[in-house]
PDB file of C-alpha atoms in Angstrom:
ATOM      1  CA  UNK V1026      -9.275 -26.847 -24.926  1.00  0.00           C
ATOM      2  CA  UNK V1027      -7.608 -26.738 -28.335  1.00  0.00           C
ATOM      3  CA  UNK V1028      -5.269 -23.999 -27.086  1.00  0.00           C
ATOM      4  CA  UNK V1029      -4.390 -25.949 -23.943  1.00  0.00           C
ATOM      5  CA  UNK V1030      -3.703 -29.030 -26.074  1.00  0.00           C
ATOM      6  CA  UNK V1031      -1.050 -27.084 -28.008  1.00  0.00           C
ATOM      7  CA  UNK V1032       1.261 -27.356 -24.994  1.00  0.00           C
ATOM      8  CA  UNK V1033      -0.268 -30.124 -22.858  1.00  0.00           C
ATOM      9  CA  UNK V1034      -0.009 -33.642 -24.289  1.00  0.00           C
ATOM     10  CA  UNK V1035      -1.193 -35.582 -21.230  1.00  0.00           C
ATOM     11  CA  UNK V1036      -4.719 -36.752 -22.080  1.00  0.00           C
ATOM     12  CA  UNK V1037      -5.569 -37.364 -18.425  1.00  0.00           C
ATOM     13  CA  UNK V1038      -4.860 -33.718 -17.568  1.00  0.00           C
ATOM     14  CA  UNK V1039      -6.854 -32.503 -20.572  1.00  0.00           C
ATOM     15  CA  UNK V1040      -9.766 -34.706 -19.491  1.00  0.00           C
ATOM     16  CA  UNK V1041      -9.595 -33.274 -15.957  1.00  0.00           C
ATOM     17  CA  UNK V1042      -9.628 -29.673 -17.224  1.00  0.00           C
ATOM     18  CA  UNK V1043     -12.586 -30.418 -19.501  1.00  0.00           C
ATOM     19  CA  UNK V1044     -14.512 -31.896 -16.564  1.00  0.00           C
ATOM     20  CA  UNK V1045     -13.856 -28.710 -14.586  1.00  0.00           C
ATOM     21  CA  UNK V1046     -15.278 -26.649 -17.428  1.00  0.00           C
ATOM     22  CA  UNK V1047     -18.307 -28.897 -17.860  1.00  0.00           C
ATOM     23  CA  UNK V1048     -19.104 -29.202 -14.134  1.00  0.00           C
ATOM     24  CA  UNK V1049     -22.696 -28.255 -13.330  1.00  0.00           C
ATOM     25  CA  UNK V1050     -23.877 -25.300 -11.249  1.00  0.00           C
ATOM     26  CA  UNK V1051     -25.997 -25.616  -8.095  1.00  0.00           C
ATOM     27  CA  UNK V1052     -28.984 -23.223  -8.176  1.00  0.00           C
ATOM     28  CA  UNK V1053     -31.512 -23.504  -5.315  1.00  0.00           C
ATOM     29  CA  UNK V1054     -30.298 -27.017  -4.593  1.00  0.00           C
ATOM     30  CA  UNK V1055     -30.639 -28.190  -8.191  1.00  0.00           C
ATOM     31  CA  UNK V1056     -27.804 -28.865 -10.643  1.00  0.00           C
ATOM     32  CA  UNK V1057     -27.964 -26.974 -13.933  1.00  0.00           C
ATOM     33  CA  UNK V1058     -25.770 -27.283 -17.010  1.00  0.00           C
ATOM     34  CA  UNK V1059     -22.854 -24.855 -17.298  1.00  0.00           C
ATOM     35  CA  UNK V1060     -22.744 -23.053 -20.653  1.00  0.00           C
ATOM     36  CA  UNK V1061     -19.826 -20.678 -20.037  1.00  0.00           C
ATOM     37  CA  UNK V1062     -17.176 -19.697 -17.502  1.00  0.00           C
ATOM     38  CA  UNK V1063     -15.218 -21.716 -14.932  1.00  0.00           C
ATOM     39  CA  UNK V1064     -16.111 -22.749 -11.350  1.00  0.00           C
ATOM     40  CA  UNK V1065     -15.921 -19.691  -9.083  1.00  0.00           C
ATOM     41  CA  UNK V1066     -12.765 -19.611  -6.971  1.00  0.00           C
ATOM     42  CA  UNK V1067     -11.053 -22.274  -9.057  1.00  0.00           C
ATOM     43  CA  UNK V1068      -7.304 -21.802  -9.714  1.00  0.00           C
ATOM     44  CA  UNK V1069      -8.114 -22.870 -13.260  1.00  0.00           C
ATOM     45  CA  UNK V1070      -9.718 -19.512 -14.076  1.00  0.00           C
ATOM     46  CA  UNK V1071      -6.605 -17.243 -14.054  1.00  0.00           C
ATOM     47  CA  UNK V1072      -4.561 -19.979 -15.752  1.00  0.00           C
ATOM     48  CA  UNK V1073      -6.983 -20.350 -18.660  1.00  0.00           C
ATOM     49  CA  UNK V1074      -7.347 -16.568 -18.807  1.00  0.00           C
ATOM     50  CA  UNK V1075      -3.632 -16.199 -19.491  1.00  0.00           C
ATOM     51  CA  UNK V1076      -3.669 -19.041 -22.008  1.00  0.00           C
ATOM     52  CA  UNK V1077      -6.544 -17.471 -23.952  1.00  0.00           C
ATOM     53  CA  UNK V1078      -5.142 -13.931 -23.873  1.00  0.00           C
ATOM     54  CA  UNK V1079      -1.479 -14.780 -24.451  1.00  0.00           C
ATOM     55  CA  UNK V1080      -1.979 -14.037 -28.155  1.00  0.00           C
ATOM     56  CA  UNK V1081      -3.390 -10.613 -27.218  1.00  0.00           C
ATOM     57  CA  UNK V1082      -0.307  -9.806 -25.125  1.00  0.00           C
ATOM     58  CA  UNK V1083       1.982 -10.784 -27.993  1.00  0.00           C
ATOM     59  CA  UNK V1084      -0.057  -8.738 -30.466  1.00  0.00           C
ATOM     60  CA  UNK V1085       0.156  -5.636 -28.269  1.00  0.00           C
ATOM     61  CA  UNK V1086       3.897  -6.137 -27.801  1.00  0.00           C
ATOM     62  CA  UNK V1087       4.324  -6.546 -31.573  1.00  0.00           C
ATOM     63  CA  UNK V1088       2.556  -3.216 -32.111  1.00  0.00           C
ATOM     64  CA  UNK V1089       4.744  -1.524 -29.493  1.00  0.00           C
ATOM     65  CA  UNK V1090       1.869  -0.479 -27.197  1.00  0.00           C
ATOM     66  CA  UNK V1091       2.285   0.290 -23.509  1.00  0.00           C
ATOM     67  CA  UNK V1092      -0.343  -1.817 -21.746  1.00  0.00           C
ATOM     68  CA  UNK V1093      -1.274  -3.487 -18.488  1.00  0.00           C
ATOM     69  CA  UNK V1094      -3.503  -6.560 -18.327  1.00  0.00           C
ATOM     70  CA  UNK V1095      -4.882  -8.386 -15.304  1.00  0.00           C
ATOM     71  CA  UNK V1096      -7.024 -11.403 -16.287  1.00  0.00           C
ATOM     72  CA  UNK V1097      -9.682 -10.034 -18.670  1.00  0.00           C
ATOM     73  CA  UNK V1098      -9.145  -6.350 -17.771  1.00  0.00           C
ATOM     74  CA  UNK V1099      -6.653  -4.551 -20.002  1.00  0.00           C
ATOM     75  CA  UNK V1100      -5.582  -0.888 -20.185  1.00  0.00           C
ATOM     76  CA  UNK V1101      -3.716   0.254 -23.305  1.00  0.00           C
ATOM     77  CA  UNK V1102      -1.959   3.638 -23.164  1.00  0.00           C
ATOM     78  CA  UNK V1103      -1.683   5.773 -26.314  1.00  0.00           C
ATOM     79  CA  UNK V1104      -0.949   9.419 -27.036  1.00  0.00           C
ATOM     80  CA  UNK V1105      -4.256  10.804 -28.342  1.00  0.00           C
ATOM     81  CA  UNK V1106      -8.017  10.308 -28.458  1.00  0.00           C
ATOM     82  CA  UNK V1107      -7.829   9.440 -32.157  1.00  0.00           C
ATOM     83  CA  UNK V1108      -5.160   6.799 -31.545  1.00  0.00           C
ATOM     84  CA  UNK V1109      -7.222   5.380 -28.699  1.00  0.00           C
ATOM     85  CA  UNK V1110     -10.307   4.977 -30.876  1.00  0.00           C
ATOM     86  CA  UNK V1111      -8.250   3.385 -33.652  1.00  0.00           C
ATOM     87  CA  UNK V1112      -6.622   0.906 -31.239  1.00  0.00           C
ATOM     88  CA  UNK V1113      -9.970   0.138 -29.584  1.00  0.00           C
ATOM     89  CA  UNK V1114     -11.461  -0.772 -32.961  1.00  0.00           C
ATOM     90  CA  UNK V1115      -8.530  -2.892 -34.129  1.00  0.00           C
ATOM     91  CA  UNK V1116      -8.076  -4.746 -30.822  1.00  0.00           C
ATOM     92  CA  UNK V1117     -11.817  -5.452 -30.576  1.00  0.00           C
ATOM     93  CA  UNK V1118     -11.689  -6.906 -34.086  1.00  0.00           C
ATOM     94  CA  UNK V1119      -8.621  -8.992 -33.153  1.00  0.00           C
ATOM     95  CA  UNK V1120     -10.308 -10.416 -30.046  1.00  0.00           C
ATOM     96  CA  UNK V1121     -13.602 -11.205 -31.736  1.00  0.00           C
ATOM     97  CA  UNK V1122     -12.326 -12.555 -35.062  1.00  0.00           C
ATOM     98  CA  UNK V1123      -9.070 -14.302 -34.196  1.00  0.00           C
ATOM     99  CA  UNK V1124      -9.610 -15.308 -30.551  1.00  0.00           C
ATOM    100  CA  UNK V1125     -13.415 -15.565 -30.863  1.00  0.00           C
ATOM    101  CA  UNK V1126     -13.947 -13.695 -27.590  1.00  0.00           C
ATOM    102  CA  UNK V1127     -16.736 -11.233 -26.902  1.00  0.00           C
ATOM    103  CA  UNK V1128     -15.679  -7.726 -25.814  1.00  0.00           C
ATOM    104  CA  UNK V1129     -17.889  -6.080 -23.183  1.00  0.00           C
ATOM    105  CA  UNK V1130     -18.749  -2.836 -24.985  1.00  0.00           C
ATOM    106  CA  UNK V1131     -20.412  -1.298 -21.897  1.00  0.00           C
ATOM    107  CA  UNK V1132     -17.240  -1.551 -19.835  1.00  0.00           C
ATOM    108  CA  UNK V1133     -14.837  -0.671 -22.649  1.00  0.00           C
ATOM    109  CA  UNK V1134     -14.056   2.971 -23.393  1.00  0.00           C
ATOM    110  CA  UNK V1135     -11.433   5.443 -24.605  1.00  0.00           C
ATOM    111  CA  UNK V1136     -10.669   8.094 -21.993  1.00  0.00           C
ATOM    112  CA  UNK V1137      -7.978   9.904 -20.028  1.00  0.00           C
ATOM    113  CA  UNK V1138      -5.958   7.647 -17.652  1.00  0.00           C
ATOM    114  CA  UNK V1139      -7.038   9.630 -14.571  1.00  0.00           C
ATOM    115  CA  UNK V1140     -10.708   9.004 -15.422  1.00  0.00           C
ATOM    116  CA  UNK V1141     -10.254   5.238 -15.630  1.00  0.00           C
ATOM    117  CA  UNK V1142      -9.445   2.666 -12.972  1.00  0.00           C
ATOM    118  CA  UNK V1143      -7.805  -0.728 -12.715  1.00  0.00           C
ATOM    119  CA  UNK V1144      -7.717  -2.985  -9.661  1.00  0.00           C
ATOM    120  CA  UNK V1145      -8.851  -0.085  -7.497  1.00  0.00           C
ATOM    121  CA  UNK V1146      -6.073   2.245  -8.719  1.00  0.00           C
ATOM    122  CA  UNK V1147      -6.053   5.290 -10.969  1.00  0.00           C
ATOM    123  CA  UNK V1148      -3.585   8.132 -11.631  1.00  0.00           C
ATOM    124  CA  UNK V1149      -3.534  11.866 -10.992  1.00  0.00           C
ATOM    125  CA  UNK V1150      -3.962  14.416 -13.792  1.00  0.00           C
ATOM    126  CA  UNK V1151      -0.415  15.765 -13.537  1.00  0.00           C
ATOM    127  CA  UNK V1152       2.544  16.056 -15.886  1.00  0.00           C
ATOM    128  CA  UNK V1153       4.220  13.337 -13.796  1.00  0.00           C
ATOM    129  CA  UNK V1154       1.227  11.217 -12.714  1.00  0.00           C
ATOM    130  CA  UNK V1155       1.050   9.536  -9.321  1.00  0.00           C
ATOM    131  CA  UNK V1156      -0.939   6.425  -8.471  1.00  0.00           C
ATOM    132  CA  UNK V1157      -4.041   7.116  -6.388  1.00  0.00           C
ATOM    133  CA  UNK V1158      -6.931   5.163  -4.877  1.00  0.00           C
ATOM    134  CA  UNK V1159     -10.216   5.414  -6.793  1.00  0.00           C
ATOM    135  CA  UNK V1160     -13.353   6.891  -5.216  1.00  0.00           C
ATOM    136  CA  UNK V1161     -15.121   3.538  -5.697  1.00  0.00           C
ATOM    137  CA  UNK V1162     -12.471   1.759  -3.589  1.00  0.00           C
ATOM    138  CA  UNK V1163     -12.813   4.342  -0.826  1.00  0.00           C
ATOM    139  CA  UNK V1164     -16.609   3.957  -0.870  1.00  0.00           C
ATOM    140  CA  UNK V1165     -16.373   0.155  -0.615  1.00  0.00           C
ATOM    141  CA  UNK V1166     -14.049   0.446   2.382  1.00  0.00           C
ATOM    142  CA  UNK V1167     -16.360   2.924   4.121  1.00  0.00           C
ATOM    143  CA  UNK V1168     -19.383   0.689   3.514  1.00  0.00           C
ATOM    144  CA  UNK V1169     -17.550  -2.263   5.053  1.00  0.00           C
ATOM    145  CA  UNK V1170     -16.385  -0.217   8.043  1.00  0.00           C
ATOM    146  CA  UNK V1171     -19.876   1.183   8.616  1.00  0.00           C
ATOM    147  CA  UNK V1172     -21.191  -2.364   8.970  1.00  0.00           C
ATOM    148  CA  UNK V1173     -18.487  -3.227  11.516  1.00  0.00           C
ATOM    149  CA  UNK V1174     -18.974   0.017  13.428  1.00  0.00           C
ATOM    150  CA  UNK V1175     -22.741  -0.444  13.480  1.00  0.00           C
ATOM    151  CA  UNK V1176     -22.244  -3.717  15.316  1.00  0.00           C
ATOM    152  CA  UNK V1177     -19.930  -2.023  17.818  1.00  0.00           C
ATOM    153  CA  UNK V1178     -22.301   0.573  19.239  1.00  0.00           C
ATOM    154  CA  UNK V1179     -22.907  -1.330  22.473  1.00  0.00           C
ATOM    155  CA  UNK V1180     -19.381  -2.729  22.862  1.00  0.00           C
ATOM    156  CA  UNK V1181     -16.160  -1.557  24.433  1.00  0.00           C
ATOM    157  CA  UNK V1182     -14.358   0.765  22.034  1.00  0.00           C
ATOM    158  CA  UNK V1183     -11.134  -1.255  22.300  1.00  0.00           C
ATOM    159  CA  UNK V1184     -13.031  -4.352  21.126  1.00  0.00           C
ATOM    160  CA  UNK V1185     -14.372  -2.414  18.140  1.00  0.00           C
ATOM    161  CA  UNK V1186     -10.850  -1.277  17.260  1.00  0.00           C
ATOM    162  CA  UNK V1187      -9.598  -4.875  17.409  1.00  0.00           C
ATOM    163  CA  UNK V1188     -12.255  -5.879  14.883  1.00  0.00           C
ATOM    164  CA  UNK V1189     -11.225  -3.065  12.536  1.00  0.00           C
ATOM    165  CA  UNK V1190      -7.519  -3.953  12.623  1.00  0.00           C
ATOM    166  CA  UNK V1191      -7.336  -6.738   9.987  1.00  0.00           C
ATOM    167  CA  UNK V1192      -9.542  -4.788   7.562  1.00  0.00           C
ATOM    168  CA  UNK V1193      -7.530  -1.567   7.837  1.00  0.00           C
ATOM    169  CA  UNK V1194      -4.156  -3.278   7.740  1.00  0.00           C
ATOM    170  CA  UNK V1195      -5.099  -5.350   4.687  1.00  0.00           C
ATOM    171  CA  UNK V1196      -6.489  -2.318   2.844  1.00  0.00           C
ATOM    172  CA  UNK V1197      -3.391  -0.215   3.558  1.00  0.00           C
ATOM    173  CA  UNK V1198      -1.065  -2.989   2.384  1.00  0.00           C
ATOM    174  CA  UNK V1199      -3.044  -3.524  -0.828  1.00  0.00           C
ATOM    175  CA  UNK V1200      -2.790   0.176  -1.745  1.00  0.00           C
ATOM    176  CA  UNK V1201       0.855   0.687  -0.771  1.00  0.00           C
ATOM    177  CA  UNK V1202       1.694   1.713  -4.349  1.00  0.00           C
ATOM    178  CA  UNK V1203      -0.521   4.783  -3.916  1.00  0.00           C
ATOM    179  CA  UNK V1204       1.375   8.080  -3.740  1.00  0.00           C
ATOM    180  CA  UNK V1205      -1.502  10.456  -2.866  1.00  0.00           C
ATOM    181  CA  UNK V1206      -1.466  10.735   0.909  1.00  0.00           C
ATOM    182  CA  UNK V1207      -4.630  12.857   1.223  1.00  0.00           C
ATOM    183  CA  UNK V1208      -6.868   9.794   0.695  1.00  0.00           C
ATOM    184  CA  UNK V1209      -5.224   7.973   3.613  1.00  0.00           C
ATOM    185  CA  UNK V1210      -5.342  11.052   5.859  1.00  0.00           C
ATOM    186  CA  UNK V1211      -9.021  11.710   5.162  1.00  0.00           C
ATOM    187  CA  UNK V1212      -9.940   8.083   5.811  1.00  0.00           C
ATOM    188  CA  UNK V1213      -8.007   8.109   9.105  1.00  0.00           C
ATOM    189  CA  UNK V1214      -9.874  11.235  10.196  1.00  0.00           C
ATOM    190  CA  UNK V1215     -13.227   9.740   9.168  1.00  0.00           C
ATOM    191  CA  UNK V1216     -12.565   6.514  11.114  1.00  0.00           C
ATOM    192  CA  UNK V1217     -11.545   8.378  14.279  1.00  0.00           C
ATOM    193  CA  UNK V1218     -14.645  10.544  14.027  1.00  0.00           C
ATOM    194  CA  UNK V1219     -16.864   7.459  13.675  1.00  0.00           C
ATOM    195  CA  UNK V1220     -15.286   5.999  16.811  1.00  0.00           C
ATOM    196  CA  UNK V1221     -15.825   9.252  18.739  1.00  0.00           C
ATOM    197  CA  UNK V1222     -19.422   9.197  17.539  1.00  0.00           C
ATOM    198  CA  UNK V1223     -19.880   5.715  19.048  1.00  0.00           C
ATOM    199  CA  UNK V1224     -18.453   6.931  22.352  1.00  0.00           C
ATOM    200  CA  UNK V1225     -20.743   9.979  22.448  1.00  0.00           C
ATOM    201  CA  UNK V1226     -23.802   7.788  21.835  1.00  0.00           C
ATOM    202  CA  UNK V1227     -22.724   5.324  24.527  1.00  0.00           C
ATOM    203  CA  UNK V1228     -22.397   8.064  27.134  1.00  0.00           C
ATOM    204  CA  UNK V1229     -26.078   9.120  26.580  1.00  0.00           C
ATOM    205  CA  UNK V1230     -26.640  11.400  29.631  1.00  0.00           C
ATOM    206  CA  UNK V1231     -25.146  14.879  30.005  1.00  0.00           C
ATOM    207  CA  UNK V1232     -23.671  13.984  33.387  1.00  0.00           C
ATOM    208  CA  UNK V1233     -21.905  10.930  31.952  1.00  0.00           C
ATOM    209  CA  UNK V1234     -20.559  12.974  29.051  1.00  0.00           C
ATOM    210  CA  UNK V1235     -19.224  15.727  31.298  1.00  0.00           C
ATOM    211  CA  UNK V1236     -17.680  13.201  33.693  1.00  0.00           C
ATOM    212  CA  UNK V1237     -15.939  11.281  30.902  1.00  0.00           C
ATOM    213  CA  UNK V1238     -14.677  14.462  29.246  1.00  0.00           C
ATOM    214  CA  UNK V1239     -13.187  15.594  32.563  1.00  0.00           C
ATOM    215  CA  UNK V1240     -11.663  12.139  32.942  1.00  0.00           C
ATOM    216  CA  UNK V1241      -9.946  12.666  29.602  1.00  0.00           C
ATOM    217  CA  UNK V1242      -8.329  15.919  30.747  1.00  0.00           C
ATOM    218  CA  UNK V1243     -10.857  18.676  29.948  1.00  0.00           C
ATOM    219  CA  UNK V1244     -11.508  21.301  32.617  1.00  0.00           C
ATOM    220  CA  UNK V1245     -14.897  21.227  34.364  1.00  0.00           C
ATOM    221  CA  UNK V1246     -16.348  24.333  32.696  1.00  0.00           C
ATOM    222  CA  UNK V1247     -15.473  23.205  29.162  1.00  0.00           C
ATOM    223  CA  UNK V1248     -16.612  19.636  29.850  1.00  0.00           C
ATOM    224  CA  UNK V1249     -20.084  20.764  31.025  1.00  0.00           C
ATOM    225  CA  UNK V1250     -20.439  23.315  28.244  1.00  0.00           C
ATOM    226  CA  UNK V1251     -19.643  20.587  25.698  1.00  0.00           C
ATOM    227  CA  UNK V1252     -21.910  18.003  27.343  1.00  0.00           C
ATOM    228  CA  UNK V1253     -25.042  20.199  27.222  1.00  0.00           C
ATOM    229  CA  UNK V1254     -24.539  21.814  23.805  1.00  0.00           C
ATOM    230  CA  UNK V1255     -27.608  20.028  22.377  1.00  0.00           C
ATOM    231  CA  UNK V1256     -25.820  19.035  19.170  1.00  0.00           C
ATOM    232  CA  UNK V1257     -25.979  15.587  17.597  1.00  0.00           C
ATOM    233  CA  UNK V1258     -23.413  12.774  17.980  1.00  0.00           C
ATOM    234  CA  UNK V1259     -21.770  13.315  14.571  1.00  0.00           C
ATOM    235  CA  UNK V1260     -21.258  17.034  15.199  1.00  0.00           C
ATOM    236  CA  UNK V1261     -19.795  16.382  18.647  1.00  0.00           C
ATOM    237  CA  UNK V1262     -17.561  13.636  17.251  1.00  0.00           C
ATOM    238  CA  UNK V1263     -15.866  16.245  15.064  1.00  0.00           C
ATOM    239  CA  UNK V1264     -15.845  19.052  17.639  1.00  0.00           C
ATOM    240  CA  UNK V1265     -12.719  20.252  19.422  1.00  0.00           C
ATOM    241  CA  UNK V1266     -13.700  18.822  22.830  1.00  0.00           C
ATOM    242  CA  UNK V1267     -13.899  15.242  21.510  1.00  0.00           C
ATOM    243  CA  UNK V1268     -10.739  15.732  19.458  1.00  0.00           C
ATOM    244  CA  UNK V1269      -8.962  16.881  22.606  1.00  0.00           C
ATOM    245  CA  UNK V1270     -10.355  14.008  24.687  1.00  0.00           C
ATOM    246  CA  UNK V1271      -9.649  11.350  22.060  1.00  0.00           C
ATOM    247  CA  UNK V1272      -6.769  12.502  19.888  1.00  0.00           C
ATOM    248  CA  UNK V1273      -4.937  10.475  17.271  1.00  0.00           C
ATOM    249  CA  UNK V1274      -2.334   9.574  19.898  1.00  0.00           C
ATOM    250  CA  UNK V1275      -5.051   8.262  22.207  1.00  0.00           C
ATOM    251  CA  UNK V1276      -6.437   5.994  19.499  1.00  0.00           C
ATOM    252  CA  UNK V1277      -2.914   4.848  18.619  1.00  0.00           C
ATOM    253  CA  UNK V1278      -2.494   3.722  22.236  1.00  0.00           C
ATOM    254  CA  UNK V1279      -5.756   1.772  21.946  1.00  0.00           C
ATOM    255  CA  UNK V1280      -4.307  -0.089  18.970  1.00  0.00           C
ATOM    256  CA  UNK V1281      -6.134   1.642  16.103  1.00  0.00           C
ATOM    257  CA  UNK V1282      -4.355   1.067  12.779  1.00  0.00           C
ATOM    258  CA  UNK V1283      -3.553   4.303  10.952  1.00  0.00           C
ATOM    259  CA  UNK V1284      -3.776   3.832   7.178  1.00  0.00           C
ATOM    260  CA  UNK V1285      -1.310   6.629   6.518  1.00  0.00           C
ATOM    261  CA  UNK V1286       1.196   5.451   9.131  1.00  0.00           C
ATOM    262  CA  UNK V1287       0.998   1.874   7.814  1.00  0.00           C
ATOM    263  CA  UNK V1288       1.685   2.978   4.257  1.00  0.00           C
ATOM    264  CA  UNK V1289       4.571   5.247   5.314  1.00  0.00           C
ATOM    265  CA  UNK V1290       6.051   2.491   7.447  1.00  0.00           C
ATOM    266  CA  UNK V1291       6.006   0.046   4.535  1.00  0.00           C
ATOM    267  CA  UNK V1292       7.825   2.617   2.384  1.00  0.00           C
ATOM    268  CA  UNK V1293      10.095   3.602   5.291  1.00  0.00           C
ATOM    269  CA  UNK V1294       9.092   7.271   4.939  1.00  0.00           C
ATOM    270  CA  UNK V1295       8.358  10.025   7.457  1.00  0.00           C
ATOM    271  CA  UNK V1296       4.983  11.813   7.605  1.00  0.00           C
ATOM    272  CA  UNK V1297       6.601  14.840   5.932  1.00  0.00           C
ATOM    273  CA  UNK V1298       8.397  12.876   3.202  1.00  0.00           C
ATOM    274  CA  UNK V1299       8.153  14.009  -0.403  1.00  0.00           C
ATOM    275  CA  UNK V1300       6.565  11.325  -2.572  1.00  0.00           C
ATOM    276  CA  UNK V1301       8.084  10.044  -5.782  1.00  0.00           C
ATOM    277  CA  UNK V1302       6.201   9.783  -9.057  1.00  0.00           C
ATOM    278  CA  UNK V1303       5.164   7.038 -11.423  1.00  0.00           C
ATOM    279  CA  UNK V1304       5.676   7.405 -15.168  1.00  0.00           C
ATOM    280  CA  UNK V1305       2.956   6.559 -17.633  1.00  0.00           C
ATOM    281  CA  UNK V1306       2.013   7.386 -21.222  1.00  0.00           C
ATOM    282  CA  UNK V1307      -0.858   9.905 -21.577  1.00  0.00           C
TER     283      UNK V1307
END
């Protein structure tokens, strides 16, 4: 509050902010006293974050460091392990002594840029690094899609695709700065295979499977041979007969959002375009 009062002179506004900070927390229907933090989802949180850490930004600029901070998460880029350890020690001391903030030692580390992440992004281990999506972000997306796909086992496949649309489009737009296309391609392939797996399970009987495969353009002999192969749904979903019956083009016509195509469209690139690079200090 003392830092806010440096710039804000309106006592009514200061009183309002203090009430926000002192508002109680509801736990199991009972109000408890708040000892730290701000109300979750409040626009006050990022504002106060920048007020508190403005001195940190100015200190890093004064030292000439390359850095990126988002709220309380800050990456500082230096040229060696030794320099990283020295900066970690001095910045921790600055935060704790001057700003009286506690640094989370478990989440703070000195490491190579491609081994760290920020806001779901990381970089490749190349001379000219490119932004990439972290494995944790990919896992979170898959977990969310699995839940949606699990609910779609007994539904029309077009309805399932409609439910996936906002999730896929939002994810692709968030990671448009990424320049490693393999992540998008692999996710597209995984999603199409999951959808084929749903279809194979819905068909159940061999006769139904053969009939539907023939309806999708496979000849009778291949359709029956595929229908009675005795393999599981996941194997069949990745087999050539299901890829031929339900190709990428077929899913595009059903309205399935392609992560790779969405990202390329935003950047106005072709599928064979050569990606640019992003500079950073390693």
